[in-house]
């Protein structure tokens, strides 16, 4: 069921504030940027609608890392809300994980400038990760688990029904191929997931959005990007190999990434080999005498 208000276009709603969220006051006026912005808004809104993410009146905790994707997520959600197309309250949240040289002032200053409701939480998970794992190890998995646990807690404390993450199309495809090549299973990142405790929904409204578009959007919006000095500084990650493979495939056969994302919405269990998803034994019961050729 479509929970979003109908809108003929994605043109900003004219109002006393000038018809746009303050974040967009100084954006480029070029046709190229307007097309990019509308494309990202349309795809985010489509994902929100396709996966029934909205319950009007809910409150969402929007995870903000300081990277291009989470900045883009927050900006697009604020834009949709400003237009009257997202009837939820938004609370931005940054989890300061104690990384050395992390510029603590950037995110609060940015959020304060645009009067965006937010919470900054300090938890030194950096020391935990580096203490538990030997130097040169891949930190992403443990770092992510620790971060997610704190974000669930914050969501509960703030009365938020959902934790909203900035994973995009490429993140989902890379995860799919990591599971395929290394995990022996067909699985990716779901656009909507209930956490193990059953009290916080995890949402990914950028599921259809291309990383390249988000990168262009971040540049045009002049987001104050904060690099990750933990996992972002490590080479040889499996995800990097998947990213390189997908980029090469897209270069040689343009449009494959969109086709693969579409394939994830068009699954046919009877054409796979998972007996838990399809009752192959029941096919025997449908075989009647007239189905058997006379010459057998």
PDB file of N, CA and C in Angstrom, residues 40-89:
ATOM      1  N   UNK A  40      17.568  11.146  -7.862  1.00  0.00           N
ATOM      2  CA  UNK A  40      17.810  10.570  -6.539  1.00  0.00           C
ATOM      3  C   UNK A  40      16.561  10.616  -5.668  1.00  0.00           C
ATOM      4  N   UNK A  41      15.828  11.712  -5.731  1.00  0.00           N
ATOM      5  CA  UNK A  41      14.580  11.814  -4.975  1.00  0.00           C
ATOM      6  C   UNK A  41      13.571  10.771  -5.442  1.00  0.00           C
ATOM      7  N   UNK A  42      13.470  10.613  -6.754  1.00  0.00           N
ATOM      8  CA  UNK A  42      12.512   9.653  -7.299  1.00  0.00           C
ATOM      9  C   UNK A  42      12.865   8.227  -6.876  1.00  0.00           C
ATOM     10  N   UNK A  43      14.152   7.873  -6.952  1.00  0.00           N
ATOM     11  CA  UNK A  43      14.560   6.519  -6.599  1.00  0.00           C
ATOM     12  C   UNK A  43      14.423   6.262  -5.101  1.00  0.00           C
ATOM     13  N   UNK A  44      14.743   7.266  -4.282  1.00  0.00           N
ATOM     14  CA  UNK A  44      14.571   7.110  -2.834  1.00  0.00           C
ATOM     15  C   UNK A  44      13.095   6.953  -2.490  1.00  0.00           C
ATOM     16  N   UNK A  45      12.283   7.764  -3.117  1.00  0.00           N
ATOM     17  CA  UNK A  45      10.842   7.682  -2.852  1.00  0.00           C
ATOM     18  C   UNK A  45      10.276   6.349  -3.329  1.00  0.00           C
ATOM     19  N   UNK A  46      10.795   5.846  -4.448  1.00  0.00           N
ATOM     20  CA  UNK A  46      10.338   4.554  -4.957  1.00  0.00           C
ATOM     21  C   UNK A  46      10.674   3.436  -3.979  1.00  0.00           C
ATOM     22  N   UNK A  47      11.896   3.455  -3.426  1.00  0.00           N
ATOM     23  CA  UNK A  47      12.275   2.428  -2.459  1.00  0.00           C
ATOM     24  C   UNK A  47      11.425   2.528  -1.195  1.00  0.00           C
ATOM     25  N   UNK A  48      11.208   3.746  -0.725  1.00  0.00           N
ATOM     26  CA  UNK A  48      10.384   3.952   0.467  1.00  0.00           C
ATOM     27  C   UNK A  48       8.983   3.390   0.246  1.00  0.00           C
ATOM     28  N   UNK A  49       8.446   3.593  -0.958  1.00  0.00           N
ATOM     29  CA  UNK A  49       7.113   3.118  -1.290  1.00  0.00           C
ATOM     30  C   UNK A  49       7.102   1.610  -1.523  1.00  0.00           C
ATOM     31  N   UNK A  50       8.059   1.113  -2.323  1.00  0.00           N
ATOM     32  CA  UNK A  50       8.084  -0.312  -2.670  1.00  0.00           C
ATOM     33  C   UNK A  50       8.153  -1.197  -1.431  1.00  0.00           C
ATOM     34  N   UNK A  51       8.896  -0.754  -0.416  1.00  0.00           N
ATOM     35  CA  UNK A  51       9.109  -1.588   0.764  1.00  0.00           C
ATOM     36  C   UNK A  51       8.308  -1.116   1.977  1.00  0.00           C
ATOM     37  N   UNK A  52       7.299  -0.286   1.727  1.00  0.00           N
ATOM     38  CA  UNK A  52       6.359   0.138   2.783  1.00  0.00           C
ATOM     39  C   UNK A  52       7.093   0.596   4.033  1.00  0.00           C
ATOM     40  N   UNK A  53       8.016   1.534   3.856  1.00  0.00           N
ATOM     41  CA  UNK A  53       8.844   1.984   4.968  1.00  0.00           C
ATOM     42  C   UNK A  53       8.124   2.957   5.901  1.00  0.00           C
ATOM     43  N   UNK A  54       7.139   3.670   5.380  1.00  0.00           N
ATOM     44  CA  UNK A  54       6.563   4.780   6.137  1.00  0.00           C
ATOM     45  C   UNK A  54       5.329   4.376   6.927  1.00  0.00           C
ATOM     46  N   UNK A  55       5.336   4.743   8.196  1.00  0.00           N
ATOM     47  CA  UNK A  55       4.126   4.791   9.022  1.00  0.00           C
ATOM     48  C   UNK A  55       4.021   6.234   9.489  1.00  0.00           C
ATOM     49  N   UNK A  56       3.053   6.986   8.974  1.00  0.00           N
ATOM     50  CA  UNK A  56       2.961   8.415   9.307  1.00  0.00           C
ATOM     51  C   UNK A  56       2.996   8.657  10.808  1.00  0.00           C
ATOM     52  N   UNK A  57       3.833   9.622  11.206  1.00  0.00           N
ATOM     53  CA  UNK A  57       3.967   9.969  12.611  1.00  0.00           C
ATOM     54  C   UNK A  57       5.125   9.301  13.309  1.00  0.00           C
ATOM     55  N   UNK A  58       5.768   8.349  12.636  1.00  0.00           N
ATOM     56  CA  UNK A  58       6.931   7.682  13.229  1.00  0.00           C
ATOM     57  C   UNK A  58       8.116   8.633  13.301  1.00  0.00           C
ATOM     58  N   UNK A  59       9.126   8.225  14.050  1.00  0.00           N
ATOM     59  CA  UNK A  59      10.370   8.980  14.141  1.00  0.00           C
ATOM     60  C   UNK A  59      11.511   8.098  13.659  1.00  0.00           C
ATOM     61  N   UNK A  60      12.353   8.637  12.780  1.00  0.00           N
ATOM     62  CA  UNK A  60      13.471   7.884  12.220  1.00  0.00           C
ATOM     63  C   UNK A  60      14.791   8.417  12.740  1.00  0.00           C
ATOM     64  N   UNK A  61      15.688   7.503  13.111  1.00  0.00           N
ATOM     65  CA  UNK A  61      17.056   7.860  13.463  1.00  0.00           C
ATOM     66  C   UNK A  61      17.913   7.682  12.210  1.00  0.00           C
ATOM     67  N   UNK A  62      18.445   8.777  11.693  1.00  0.00           N
ATOM     68  CA  UNK A  62      19.222   8.751  10.453  1.00  0.00           C
ATOM     69  C   UNK A  62      20.710   8.728  10.812  1.00  0.00           C
ATOM     70  N   UNK A  63      21.364   7.597  10.544  1.00  0.00           N
ATOM     71  CA  UNK A  63      22.776   7.452  10.887  1.00  0.00           C
ATOM     72  C   UNK A  63      23.625   8.321   9.963  1.00  0.00           C
ATOM     73  N   UNK A  64      24.456   9.153  10.563  1.00  0.00           N
ATOM     74  CA  UNK A  64      25.293  10.093   9.808  1.00  0.00           C
ATOM     75  C   UNK A  64      26.752   9.853  10.173  1.00  0.00           C
ATOM     76  N   UNK A  65      27.513   9.293   9.222  1.00  0.00           N
ATOM     77  CA  UNK A  65      28.907   8.962   9.482  1.00  0.00           C
ATOM     78  C   UNK A  65      29.856  10.099   9.126  1.00  0.00           C
ATOM     79  N   UNK A  66      29.412  10.975   8.218  1.00  0.00           N
ATOM     80  CA  UNK A  66      30.284  11.999   7.677  1.00  0.00           C
ATOM     81  C   UNK A  66      30.776  11.662   6.286  1.00  0.00           C
ATOM     82  N   UNK A  67      30.342  10.526   5.749  1.00  0.00           N
ATOM     83  CA  UNK A  67      30.673  10.137   4.384  1.00  0.00           C
ATOM     84  C   UNK A  67      29.625  10.635   3.406  1.00  0.00           C
ATOM     85  N   UNK A  68      29.936  10.527   2.121  1.00  0.00           N
ATOM     86  CA  UNK A  68      29.060  11.066   1.080  1.00  0.00           C
ATOM     87  C   UNK A  68      27.673  10.433   1.099  1.00  0.00           C
ATOM     88  N   UNK A  69      27.602   9.128   1.390  1.00  0.00           N
ATOM     89  CA  UNK A  69      26.329   8.421   1.304  1.00  0.00           C
ATOM     90  C   UNK A  69      25.366   8.846   2.412  1.00  0.00           C
ATOM     91  N   UNK A  70      25.868   8.940   3.642  1.00  0.00           N
ATOM     92  CA  UNK A  70      24.974   9.316   4.740  1.00  0.00           C
ATOM     93  C   UNK A  70      24.569  10.784   4.651  1.00  0.00           C
ATOM     94  N   UNK A  71      25.477  11.649   4.192  1.00  0.00           N
ATOM     95  CA  UNK A  71      25.092  13.037   3.948  1.00  0.00           C
ATOM     96  C   UNK A  71      23.985  13.101   2.891  1.00  0.00           C
ATOM     97  N   UNK A  72      24.171  12.350   1.810  1.00  0.00           N
ATOM     98  CA  UNK A  72      23.164  12.340   0.750  1.00  0.00           C
ATOM     99  C   UNK A  72      21.833  11.819   1.240  1.00  0.00           C
ATOM    100  N   UNK A  73      21.876  10.745   2.040  1.00  0.00           N
ATOM    101  CA  UNK A  73      20.649  10.193   2.619  1.00  0.00           C
ATOM    102  C   UNK A  73      19.900  11.247   3.413  1.00  0.00           C
ATOM    103  N   UNK A  74      20.604  11.921   4.318  1.00  0.00           N
ATOM    104  CA  UNK A  74      19.965  12.924   5.162  1.00  0.00           C
ATOM    105  C   UNK A  74      19.375  14.048   4.329  1.00  0.00           C
ATOM    106  N   UNK A  75      20.133  14.534   3.346  1.00  0.00           N
ATOM    107  CA  UNK A  75      19.659  15.634   2.503  1.00  0.00           C
ATOM    108  C   UNK A  75      18.410  15.235   1.727  1.00  0.00           C
ATOM    109  N   UNK A  76      18.391  14.037   1.154  1.00  0.00           N
ATOM    110  CA  UNK A  76      17.239  13.599   0.366  1.00  0.00           C
ATOM    111  C   UNK A  76      16.010  13.397   1.246  1.00  0.00           C
ATOM    112  N   UNK A  77      16.196  12.844   2.447  1.00  0.00           N
ATOM    113  CA  UNK A  77      15.061  12.662   3.356  1.00  0.00           C
ATOM    114  C   UNK A  77      14.502  14.015   3.802  1.00  0.00           C
ATOM    115  N   UNK A  78      15.391  14.953   4.100  1.00  0.00           N
ATOM    116  CA  UNK A  78      14.936  16.297   4.480  1.00  0.00           C
ATOM    117  C   UNK A  78      14.208  16.966   3.322  1.00  0.00           C
ATOM    118  N   UNK A  79      14.708  16.751   2.115  1.00  0.00           N
ATOM    119  CA  UNK A  79      14.069  17.319   0.934  1.00  0.00           C
ATOM    120  C   UNK A  79      12.656  16.752   0.749  1.00  0.00           C
ATOM    121  N   UNK A  80      12.526  15.425   0.870  1.00  0.00           N
ATOM    122  CA  UNK A  80      11.209  14.795   0.746  1.00  0.00           C
ATOM    123  C   UNK A  80      10.261  15.275   1.848  1.00  0.00           C
ATOM    124  N   UNK A  81      10.786  15.387   3.058  1.00  0.00           N
ATOM    125  CA  UNK A  81       9.945  15.863   4.162  1.00  0.00           C
ATOM    126  C   UNK A  81       9.501  17.299   3.924  1.00  0.00           C
ATOM    127  N   UNK A  82      10.420  18.133   3.441  1.00  0.00           N
ATOM    128  CA  UNK A  82      10.112  19.538   3.171  1.00  0.00           C
ATOM    129  C   UNK A  82       9.008  19.672   2.133  1.00  0.00           C
ATOM    130  N   UNK A  83       9.000  18.757   1.171  1.00  0.00           N
ATOM    131  CA  UNK A  83       8.000  18.773   0.107  1.00  0.00           C
ATOM    132  C   UNK A  83       6.663  18.183   0.553  1.00  0.00           C
ATOM    133  N   UNK A  84       6.604  17.665   1.778  1.00  0.00           N
ATOM    134  CA  UNK A  84       5.375  17.059   2.264  1.00  0.00           C
ATOM    135  C   UNK A  84       5.195  15.627   1.815  1.00  0.00           C
ATOM    136  N   UNK A  85       6.284  14.976   1.392  1.00  0.00           N
ATOM    137  CA  UNK A  85       6.205  13.625   0.857  1.00  0.00           C
ATOM    138  C   UNK A  85       6.747  12.568   1.805  1.00  0.00           C
ATOM    139  N   UNK A  86       7.150  12.960   3.010  1.00  0.00           N
ATOM    140  CA  UNK A  86       7.677  12.006   3.978  1.00  0.00           C
ATOM    141  C   UNK A  86       7.153  12.376   5.369  1.00  0.00           C
ATOM    142  N   UNK A  87       6.018  11.814   5.763  1.00  0.00           N
ATOM    143  CA  UNK A  87       5.359  12.210   7.018  1.00  0.00           C
ATOM    144  C   UNK A  87       5.936  11.541   8.257  1.00  0.00           C
ATOM    145  N   UNK A  88       7.239  11.719   8.470  1.00  0.00           N
ATOM    146  CA  UNK A  88       7.893  11.200   9.666  1.00  0.00           C
ATOM    147  C   UNK A  88       8.811  12.286  10.227  1.00  0.00           C
ATOM    148  N   UNK A  89       9.177  12.150  11.499  1.00  0.00           N
ATOM    149  CA  UNK A  89      10.173  13.036  12.100  1.00  0.00           C
ATOM    150  C   UNK A  89      11.556  12.423  11.896  1.00  0.00           C
TER     151      UNK A  89
END
